XYZ file of C-alpha atoms in Angstrom:
674
model
C 208.385 191.748 61.550
C 208.287 188.537 63.608
C 205.068 186.650 63.845
C 203.089 186.376 67.103
C 204.186 182.744 67.270
C 207.839 183.751 67.251
C 207.287 186.346 70.012
C 205.390 183.930 72.213
C 207.113 180.548 72.348
C 204.482 177.838 72.491
C 203.824 175.863 75.589
C 204.692 172.216 75.761
C 202.041 170.110 74.131
C 200.671 166.780 75.369
C 202.204 163.592 74.096
C 200.654 162.090 70.975
C 201.687 158.588 71.976
C 198.627 157.057 73.612
C 197.642 153.518 74.338
C 195.456 152.147 71.608
C 191.741 151.803 71.989
C 189.337 149.816 69.919
C 189.350 150.752 66.249
C 185.567 150.799 66.386
C 185.782 154.279 67.940
C 186.711 155.642 64.543
C 184.112 153.708 62.576
C 181.910 156.769 62.247
C 184.710 158.743 60.561
C 185.635 156.488 57.679
C 184.439 158.747 54.890
C 185.962 161.942 53.584
C 182.712 163.802 54.272
C 182.730 162.862 57.957
C 186.389 163.850 58.159
C 185.710 167.323 56.806
C 182.614 167.698 58.933
C 184.472 166.847 62.138
C 187.298 169.214 61.310
C 184.867 172.003 60.432
C 183.082 171.595 63.766
C 186.347 171.658 65.688
C 187.471 174.720 63.763
C 184.185 176.478 64.532
C 184.575 175.726 68.236
C 188.123 177.080 68.153
C 186.982 180.344 66.556
C 184.105 180.734 69.011
C 186.524 180.510 71.939
C 188.713 183.176 70.252
C 191.929 181.270 70.916
C 194.839 183.054 69.274
C 197.690 180.918 70.593
C 198.730 177.851 68.654
C 200.882 175.069 70.025
C 204.086 174.210 68.242
C 202.640 170.743 67.668
C 199.065 171.458 66.515
C 196.625 169.059 64.950
C 196.854 167.778 61.438
C 195.820 169.488 58.255
C 192.288 169.335 56.921
C 193.309 166.823 54.294
C 194.771 164.322 56.697
C 193.191 164.564 60.125
C 190.165 164.489 62.314
C 190.156 166.800 65.322
C 188.093 166.165 68.417
C 188.299 168.232 71.569
C 186.695 165.723 73.879
C 187.888 162.301 72.786
C 191.429 160.962 72.926
C 191.618 158.909 69.770
C 194.635 157.308 68.149
C 196.041 156.587 64.750
C 194.106 153.820 63.046
C 196.738 151.831 61.188
C 194.137 149.837 59.288
C 192.187 152.847 58.049
C 193.039 154.071 54.588
C 192.557 157.651 55.798
C 194.824 157.539 58.850
C 193.743 160.088 61.443
C 195.041 161.378 64.746
C 193.125 163.613 67.092
C 194.492 165.770 69.883
C 192.916 167.092 73.062
C 194.096 170.658 72.375
C 192.861 173.371 70.040
C 193.280 172.689 66.310
C 194.712 175.321 63.980
C 192.373 177.668 62.186
C 191.982 177.503 58.432
C 194.570 180.290 58.033
C 197.091 178.199 60.016
C 196.639 174.847 58.303
C 199.734 172.693 58.024
C 200.317 170.594 54.927
C 202.017 167.585 56.540
C 200.844 164.695 58.678
C 201.929 165.326 62.259
C 203.153 161.794 62.903
C 205.369 162.012 59.815
C 206.568 165.605 60.167
C 206.188 167.550 63.402
C 204.548 170.973 63.298
C 206.686 173.780 64.692
C 205.761 177.351 63.834
C 208.189 179.024 66.246
C 210.862 180.751 64.154
C 213.187 180.846 67.165
C 213.742 177.127 66.688
C 215.732 177.627 63.491
C 219.443 177.842 62.744
C 221.710 178.232 59.700
C 224.288 175.524 59.018
C 227.506 177.163 57.861
C 231.123 177.403 58.936
C 232.294 180.468 60.840
C 235.654 181.337 59.327
C 236.464 183.560 62.296
C 237.106 180.296 64.133
C 239.398 177.411 63.109
C 237.938 174.201 61.757
C 237.040 172.045 64.720
C 239.344 169.084 65.175
C 238.063 165.658 66.155
C 238.587 165.637 69.930
C 238.108 162.376 71.814
C 237.029 162.736 75.432
C 238.225 159.842 77.545
C 236.061 158.295 80.291
C 237.327 157.556 83.822
C 239.682 154.623 84.088
C 237.222 152.541 86.068
C 234.818 152.642 83.099
C 237.472 151.267 80.747
C 238.535 148.684 83.331
C 235.015 147.381 83.930
C 234.382 147.291 80.180
C 237.431 145.120 79.560
C 236.474 142.900 82.513
C 232.990 142.414 81.081
C 234.461 141.248 77.765
C 236.846 138.943 79.661
C 233.962 137.361 81.572
C 232.071 136.959 78.308
C 235.011 135.159 76.686
C 235.622 132.832 79.642
C 232.032 131.771 80.165
C 231.337 131.570 76.430
C 234.241 129.206 75.726
C 233.371 127.114 78.784
C 229.824 126.693 77.511
C 231.138 125.740 74.072
C 233.579 123.209 75.588
C 231.042 121.420 77.755
C 228.177 121.835 75.300
C 229.993 119.976 72.516
C 230.413 117.019 74.867
C 227.141 116.865 76.806
C 224.538 118.642 74.625
C 225.701 117.830 71.121
C 222.294 118.417 69.580
C 222.703 122.179 70.125
C 226.164 122.281 68.534
C 225.756 120.185 65.389
C 226.405 123.248 63.202
C 229.812 123.663 64.868
C 230.941 119.998 64.710
C 231.500 117.423 61.952
C 228.191 115.607 61.490
C 227.284 112.592 59.317
C 230.375 113.089 57.207
C 229.781 116.820 56.676
C 232.183 119.528 57.755
C 231.003 122.076 60.342
C 228.662 124.647 58.875
C 230.254 127.399 60.951
C 233.533 127.878 62.741
C 232.959 128.094 66.476
C 235.745 130.690 66.696
C 234.455 132.912 63.881
C 230.867 132.769 65.108
C 231.691 133.191 68.787
C 230.896 136.914 68.941
C 227.632 136.457 67.061
C 226.459 133.590 69.245
C 227.612 134.790 72.650
C 227.080 138.544 72.478
C 225.099 139.821 69.515
C 222.361 137.210 69.721
C 221.746 138.087 73.364
C 220.860 141.623 72.324
C 219.251 140.889 68.951
C 216.029 142.461 70.169
C 217.882 145.805 69.931
C 218.692 145.270 66.254
C 216.644 144.693 63.098
C 213.401 145.777 64.734
C 210.603 145.116 62.196
C 208.556 148.204 61.423
C 205.577 149.103 59.310
C 204.589 152.319 57.629
C 206.689 155.423 57.111
C 209.842 155.927 59.174
C 209.122 159.604 59.749
C 208.950 161.588 62.976
C 207.270 158.583 64.561
C 207.476 154.942 63.612
C 205.258 151.898 64.183
C 207.157 148.840 65.402
C 205.841 145.290 65.468
C 205.883 143.941 69.020
C 207.782 140.711 69.579
C 209.396 138.669 72.347
C 211.729 135.697 72.682
C 211.776 132.651 74.950
C 215.179 131.276 73.830
C 217.607 134.195 74.312
C 216.716 135.813 70.970
C 217.456 132.717 68.902
C 213.915 133.097 67.569
C 211.405 135.922 67.870
C 207.662 135.554 68.408
C 205.369 138.291 67.158
C 202.456 139.239 69.416
C 200.393 140.749 66.606
C 200.254 144.150 68.270
C 202.004 147.363 67.235
C 203.558 150.260 69.099
C 204.006 153.811 67.836
C 207.279 155.306 69.056
C 209.260 158.486 68.604
C 211.773 157.736 65.859
C 215.283 159.089 66.337
C 216.975 156.226 64.525
C 216.446 156.881 60.791
C 218.534 158.794 58.242
C 215.478 160.907 57.455
C 217.458 164.115 57.772
C 215.129 166.505 55.952
C 211.945 164.642 56.813
C 211.057 163.691 53.221
C 210.043 160.186 54.340
C 206.343 160.987 54.097
C 203.378 159.048 52.765
C 201.534 162.304 52.088
C 202.601 165.637 50.720
C 203.815 167.170 47.485
C 206.567 164.628 46.859
C 204.267 161.683 47.579
C 201.673 163.101 45.189
C 204.312 163.364 42.442
C 205.399 159.766 43.048
C 201.796 158.600 42.881
C 201.350 160.350 39.538
C 204.561 158.766 38.191
C 203.239 155.313 39.099
C 200.096 156.020 37.099
C 202.167 157.075 34.099
C 205.145 154.698 34.197
C 204.263 151.856 36.540
C 206.447 150.648 39.404
C 209.246 148.969 37.400
C 211.686 149.960 34.693
C 209.986 147.720 32.147
C 208.807 149.731 29.169
C 210.660 152.886 30.192
C 214.217 151.980 29.263
C 215.765 153.344 26.118
C 218.500 151.688 24.090
C 221.065 153.461 26.291
C 219.561 151.786 29.361
C 217.732 154.724 30.880
C 214.539 156.715 30.424
C 213.882 160.379 29.754
C 213.087 160.779 33.455
C 216.476 159.250 34.215
C 218.252 161.812 32.029
C 216.257 164.617 33.624
C 217.276 163.453 37.105
C 220.970 163.310 36.175
C 220.891 166.830 34.751
C 219.123 168.078 37.857
C 221.634 166.375 40.191
C 224.550 167.978 38.337
C 222.910 171.388 38.621
C 222.137 170.892 42.312
C 225.675 169.763 43.155
C 227.291 172.443 41.020
C 229.224 170.049 38.793
C 229.413 169.781 35.023
C 227.761 166.377 34.759
C 226.484 163.511 36.900
C 225.356 159.923 36.693
C 223.043 158.073 39.032
C 223.044 154.492 40.223
C 220.205 152.397 41.587
C 222.110 151.457 44.772
C 224.133 153.668 47.105
C 226.613 150.967 48.160
C 227.221 150.007 44.532
C 227.936 153.624 43.614
C 231.226 153.379 45.483
C 232.015 149.697 45.071
C 231.501 149.650 41.285
C 232.739 153.076 40.192
C 235.936 153.372 42.252
C 237.501 150.493 40.241
C 236.786 152.553 37.125
C 238.721 155.500 38.562
C 241.949 153.769 39.625
C 243.791 150.528 38.881
C 247.214 148.934 39.048
C 249.971 151.494 39.415
C 247.613 153.904 41.193
C 247.520 154.779 44.879
C 244.426 155.337 47.003
C 244.876 157.247 50.263
C 241.863 156.558 52.458
C 240.671 157.786 55.835
C 240.830 154.941 58.327
C 237.105 155.270 59.110
C 235.828 155.303 55.529
C 232.697 153.298 54.773
C 232.769 149.627 53.802
C 231.563 150.447 50.273
C 234.737 152.493 49.718
C 236.907 149.668 51.037
C 235.219 147.142 48.749
C 235.643 149.403 45.740
C 239.337 149.967 46.457
C 239.954 146.231 46.831
C 238.308 145.549 43.475
C 240.413 148.224 41.787
C 243.718 146.409 42.557
C 245.286 149.775 43.373
C 247.687 150.207 46.260
C 246.025 151.627 49.362
C 247.384 153.570 52.333
C 245.363 154.897 55.249
C 245.784 157.968 57.420
C 244.444 158.686 60.896
C 240.837 159.769 60.991
C 240.492 163.396 59.939
C 244.141 164.064 60.922
C 245.540 166.483 58.367
C 249.084 166.225 59.759
C 248.966 162.455 59.249
C 247.641 162.940 55.699
C 250.358 165.430 54.734
C 253.090 163.231 56.187
C 251.786 160.263 54.212
C 251.575 162.349 51.019
C 255.204 163.386 51.338
C 256.258 159.771 51.843
C 254.345 158.224 48.945
C 255.254 160.983 46.484
C 258.957 160.842 47.313
C 259.159 157.033 47.373
C 256.901 156.235 44.418
C 255.687 152.708 43.695
C 257.045 149.813 45.750
C 260.149 148.059 44.395
C 260.374 150.080 41.169
C 260.011 153.537 42.797
C 258.378 154.807 39.637
C 255.923 157.694 39.998
C 252.339 156.724 40.719
C 249.971 156.833 37.750
C 247.347 158.484 39.963
C 247.024 159.413 43.612
C 243.385 159.493 44.745
C 242.486 160.699 48.244
C 239.086 159.446 49.420
C 237.284 160.986 52.391
C 233.721 161.254 53.611
C 231.931 164.542 54.103
C 230.223 163.349 57.292
C 231.241 160.118 59.001
C 228.251 158.018 59.977
C 229.681 156.385 63.118
C 231.591 159.338 64.570
C 229.455 162.246 63.400
C 232.655 164.107 62.482
C 232.925 166.551 59.596
C 235.820 166.402 57.142
C 238.342 169.256 57.312
C 237.664 170.151 53.702
C 239.441 173.560 53.618
C 242.708 171.969 54.711
C 242.378 169.066 52.270
C 241.781 171.484 49.398
C 244.962 173.333 50.406
C 246.897 170.054 50.372
C 245.356 169.188 47.003
C 246.670 172.413 45.478
C 250.081 171.752 46.985
C 250.559 168.046 46.207
C 248.406 167.736 43.053
C 246.383 164.645 43.901
C 242.802 163.796 42.907
C 240.105 164.199 45.554
C 237.016 161.987 46.001
C 234.454 163.096 48.621
C 231.674 160.729 49.708
C 228.711 162.894 50.721
C 226.259 160.123 51.517
C 225.372 161.703 54.882
C 226.244 165.347 54.292
C 224.374 166.132 51.060
C 221.077 167.777 51.928
C 221.913 167.812 55.638
C 224.654 170.469 55.742
C 225.107 173.964 54.412
C 222.777 176.979 54.308
C 221.408 175.701 50.975
C 221.537 171.992 51.877
C 224.233 171.216 49.314
C 226.706 169.394 51.540
C 230.192 170.112 52.847
C 231.171 172.405 49.982
C 228.146 174.531 50.796
C 228.904 174.406 54.523
C 232.522 175.551 54.067
C 231.680 177.916 51.179
C 234.108 176.091 48.853
C 233.490 175.914 45.075
C 232.300 172.370 44.262
C 234.497 172.187 41.163
C 237.635 172.448 43.283
C 236.895 168.777 44.066
C 237.372 166.163 41.349
C 234.619 163.689 42.268
C 231.583 164.227 44.480
C 229.618 161.139 45.407
C 226.378 160.953 47.375
C 223.247 158.932 47.975
C 219.523 159.597 47.837
C 218.699 157.279 50.736
C 219.159 159.848 53.505
C 218.098 163.439 52.986
C 215.983 162.821 49.885
C 213.896 159.904 51.130
C 214.577 157.802 48.031
C 217.143 155.178 46.962
C 220.330 154.986 44.915
C 223.364 157.230 44.570
C 225.178 159.584 42.224
C 228.652 160.522 41.018
C 229.224 164.119 39.922
C 232.283 165.585 38.235
C 233.699 166.846 34.923
C 231.781 165.669 31.869
C 234.776 163.839 30.394
C 235.102 161.851 33.627
C 231.391 161.027 33.875
C 231.330 159.876 30.237
C 234.227 157.514 30.975
C 232.497 156.161 34.102
C 229.337 155.403 32.135
C 231.387 153.049 29.967
C 233.825 151.616 32.490
C 231.725 151.461 35.650
C 230.107 148.098 36.304
C 226.828 149.649 37.421
C 226.402 151.382 34.083
C 226.681 148.166 32.106
C 225.218 145.496 34.361
C 222.929 147.068 36.972
C 219.287 147.909 36.429
C 218.092 151.467 36.020
C 216.286 153.265 38.834
C 212.530 152.860 38.790
C 210.366 155.872 37.800
C 208.785 156.281 41.273
C 212.228 156.468 42.891
C 213.445 158.904 40.236
C 210.366 161.034 40.827
C 211.046 161.145 44.568
C 214.621 162.238 43.844
C 213.530 164.936 41.396
C 210.680 166.308 43.507
C 212.652 166.451 46.772
C 215.725 167.960 45.117
C 213.675 170.533 43.202
C 211.936 171.520 46.426
C 215.354 172.359 47.911
C 216.444 174.320 44.845
C 213.113 175.936 44.044
C 211.641 176.285 40.579
C 212.520 179.460 38.700
C 209.632 181.500 37.286
C 209.088 180.947 33.579
C 210.173 184.508 32.784
C 213.573 183.901 34.398
C 214.237 180.423 33.060
C 215.896 179.639 29.797
C 214.234 177.568 27.090
C 216.822 174.826 27.466
C 216.211 171.173 26.842
C 216.769 168.431 29.384
C 220.131 167.557 27.912
C 221.468 171.088 28.249
C 224.829 170.994 30.004
C 224.318 171.954 33.656
C 227.485 174.058 33.435
C 225.464 176.896 31.936
C 223.244 177.055 35.010
C 225.959 178.123 37.428
C 225.421 181.536 38.970
C 227.583 183.528 41.362
C 225.987 184.523 44.646
C 226.176 188.234 45.423
C 227.055 187.726 49.070
C 229.947 185.307 48.554
C 232.567 184.266 46.107
C 231.170 180.730 46.036
C 229.586 179.379 42.898
C 226.333 177.556 43.486
C 223.502 176.471 41.209
C 220.490 178.709 41.000
C 216.864 177.634 40.923
C 215.807 174.803 38.665
C 214.230 175.884 35.359
C 210.773 174.433 34.680
C 212.191 172.691 31.592
C 214.134 170.330 33.860
C 210.937 169.025 35.423
C 208.546 166.565 33.779
C 205.636 168.430 32.246
C 203.156 166.462 34.357
C 204.831 167.300 37.699
C 202.927 170.050 39.524
C 204.486 170.739 42.904
C 202.764 172.491 45.774
C 203.651 176.239 45.821
C 205.559 175.868 49.110
C 207.719 173.191 47.483
C 208.083 174.969 44.161
C 209.409 178.191 45.667
C 211.791 176.340 48.020
C 210.372 177.883 51.203
C 209.408 174.573 52.803
C 212.806 172.985 52.126
C 214.611 176.032 53.539
C 212.530 175.639 56.674
C 213.488 171.959 56.870
C 217.206 172.707 56.491
C 217.115 175.322 59.251
C 215.072 173.092 61.569
C 217.537 170.243 61.091
C 220.444 172.550 61.989
C 218.685 173.678 65.168
C 217.716 170.154 66.240
C 221.246 168.829 65.633
C 222.956 171.534 67.651
C 220.379 171.403 70.412
C 220.654 167.649 70.977
C 224.456 167.738 70.744
C 224.859 170.595 73.225
C 222.065 169.380 75.483
C 223.712 165.987 75.971
C 227.016 167.679 76.757
C 225.421 169.948 79.348
C 223.793 166.911 80.952
C 227.254 165.356 81.399
C 227.394 162.751 78.619
C 230.418 162.033 76.429
C 229.493 162.600 72.797
C 231.371 162.593 69.512
C 230.832 164.546 66.359
C 230.477 168.032 64.942
C 227.862 170.367 66.477
C 226.012 170.608 63.135
C 226.085 166.864 62.512
C 222.627 165.242 62.464
C 224.388 162.100 63.717
C 225.008 162.398 67.476
C 226.866 159.432 69.042
C 226.474 159.051 72.809
C 229.180 156.844 74.350
C 228.053 154.061 76.707
C 231.273 151.936 76.539
C 229.977 148.779 78.253
C 228.079 146.439 75.884
C 225.673 145.455 78.655
C 224.714 149.091 79.186
C 224.242 149.486 75.456
C 221.480 146.882 75.290
C 219.905 148.146 78.517
C 219.847 151.700 77.183
C 217.952 150.585 74.081
C 215.434 148.525 76.059
C 214.812 151.208 78.671
C 214.223 153.864 76.014
C 211.787 151.585 74.196
C 209.880 150.684 77.381
C 209.150 154.260 78.451
C 205.603 155.627 78.580
C 206.488 157.400 75.342
C 208.626 154.778 73.539
C 211.773 156.078 71.855
C 213.501 153.984 69.181
C 217.287 154.410 69.094
C 220.209 152.762 67.283
C 222.908 151.080 69.359
C 226.265 150.185 67.822
C 229.097 148.037 69.126
C 232.131 146.091 67.964
C 233.055 145.353 65.164
C 231.362 148.477 63.757
C 233.182 150.500 66.427
C 236.350 149.948 68.481
C 235.940 147.366 71.233
C 235.435 149.739 74.173
C 233.482 152.521 72.469
C 229.992 151.054 72.227
C 227.545 153.863 71.619
C 224.014 155.018 71.001
C 223.724 156.810 67.663
C 220.957 159.384 67.541
C 219.844 160.423 64.057
C 218.184 163.836 64.158
C 215.617 164.908 61.590
C 213.963 168.130 60.521
C 210.718 166.272 61.225
C 211.400 166.463 64.968
C 210.029 169.347 66.971
C 211.788 171.078 69.828
C 209.500 169.175 72.199
C 210.676 165.884 70.656
C 214.307 166.753 71.400
C 213.255 167.757 74.930
C 211.680 164.333 75.311
C 214.870 162.583 74.155
C 217.030 164.659 76.498
C 214.773 163.957 79.464
C 214.835 160.243 78.717
C 218.639 160.253 78.357
C 218.995 162.171 81.612
C 216.938 159.598 83.483
C 218.359 156.471 81.844
C 221.923 157.835 81.904
C 221.694 158.440 85.628
C 220.550 154.875 86.242
C 223.249 153.316 84.029
C 226.067 155.651 85.181
C 226.778 157.161 81.770
C 227.516 160.781 82.716
C 231.295 160.940 82.573
C 231.818 164.129 80.572
C 233.798 167.105 81.828
C 232.678 170.724 81.885
C 229.797 172.677 83.328
C 226.604 170.705 83.872
C 223.030 171.929 83.781
C 219.844 170.369 85.001
C 217.422 169.003 82.446
C 214.857 171.752 83.065
C 217.481 174.440 82.496
C 218.656 172.732 79.294
C 215.118 172.661 77.880
C 214.406 176.231 78.948
C 217.625 177.676 77.483
C 217.624 175.678 74.251
C 217.916 178.675 71.938
C 220.798 180.065 73.985
C 222.565 176.690 73.840
C 222.243 176.461 70.079
C 223.661 179.905 69.391
C 226.465 179.650 71.948
C 228.396 176.910 70.142
């Protein structure tokens, strides 16, 4: 039976982003006793008024907040016990939330949930590129032409009349130029002019909101001057897909306990094999979570690809790579000395045509058969937001007998009804893929990466991969964050249902078959896989909180994607992708979009991307949705985009358009109509 909250959608709550007042206002609430006293008084007032309705963004939990009905206080960044008070009714003790509101938004409405899975009654969605009007392309090219002309003119005259500003580009005192004026032209003449949109310094946790350090420049962003003040903004720019980037909560408590036990470095915890018992536990847990026989973990996500791909292929081997694969894959392939061919992005016809050619022709000159053919794709592409056509690639794999490597850096944790990536989303057995790679830096709120596959392959990679021999092991706090967040997604099996297996038990024995599908997926994690000192909160241990996060992320992703389309914007990507690129085309509009979003009454921090990370004329804003966002947060982003997009002339999409009020009102209908 649905809860009263689900039957009565909450009204829109006031913004939490307020101008800062003096920190002295909170001086009387610096002790835990005063915190509890203030909350108790607010709770008593709420009960006396007999208020049964609760906003979808209520006040903080008892352990992390102070609630005041009359004063409009703000988050005290310098206070050890950060607090945030709201002018609306706090939750009662039966409705207490366990997360800090600024880090993870409170949303009790079950209507704002969705399940991320592929509907096999429909074909796999192809990557469709919507073209803008010709005048947009023409003005974009003209803007680059003007930039080139004026930039080279300034370089020409500057080297002759203001040499002091160009010493790094000219021979000086017998030294060669430090930089090439041609190679550094784009950096000097375009990127530097919009450097305030990039590398914004922040402090604190990059959760639902983020605190940015205010700065300004008096020399066209050549240098930045910090004002000393800070601004809290809505954060839709971080890869915090499941919202585990939290300074408080069950995972943070486990990390704190690991620091007490192990310290913050690997010193004293490494065994002769180069890893600790916690390290071995994490690898076994990763293999069980992914559904593979074995796994290894690396302390750096980029290095996971760049150091282990050379151990997979070498001379006489062929790597077939998607043209939009990540730089870490490209670096790893170059170091392997294998031949490389690329196919059009997510184009299965192009891939099959290339497979036929390379198999029939063999190696260049000798035409001998290839030693190995390895196809490398990404599960979710970070710049386009597109999802790999995994069912079709698996069909081609069975037909042409190549090895398949899937990089799930962005898809693991963010896709699938169980949060286990593209195999979970498409309901494909994980072991039909040879190598599954992923990182812990996105959905799990940690660092590092993993490679999962057959045990014989993982054993070989431990010996031949450069990271295994030369890189440092992951630190215990990072390993604890990985274990706690991953276990919260899986859930911990009751002791009566778990086997008395040791940590080194092969994860292959933990595979179970789901009753409602033919897919094989890991079951819950047995308590023996967790450190004996790790005591997770019940909501984390039974997996209920993580399931809520996965479903909230799916809703937020679809809502933002469809909302932008209905407002008339051109967007890329899959409807379930938490990465939503909005095309702005002109580089000048790109920087203006970022500045206008940041200067709103409620600041919104976004990521803008341009050449060379994207093609020249497809500059874009890349929204990164999180489960930490509430429906009201997505409303706020859509309203801001609607206003800024109208000013900058960005609405060039085709199809039926809705007004912003209609989009916000019919959000649930939009999500389920995709």
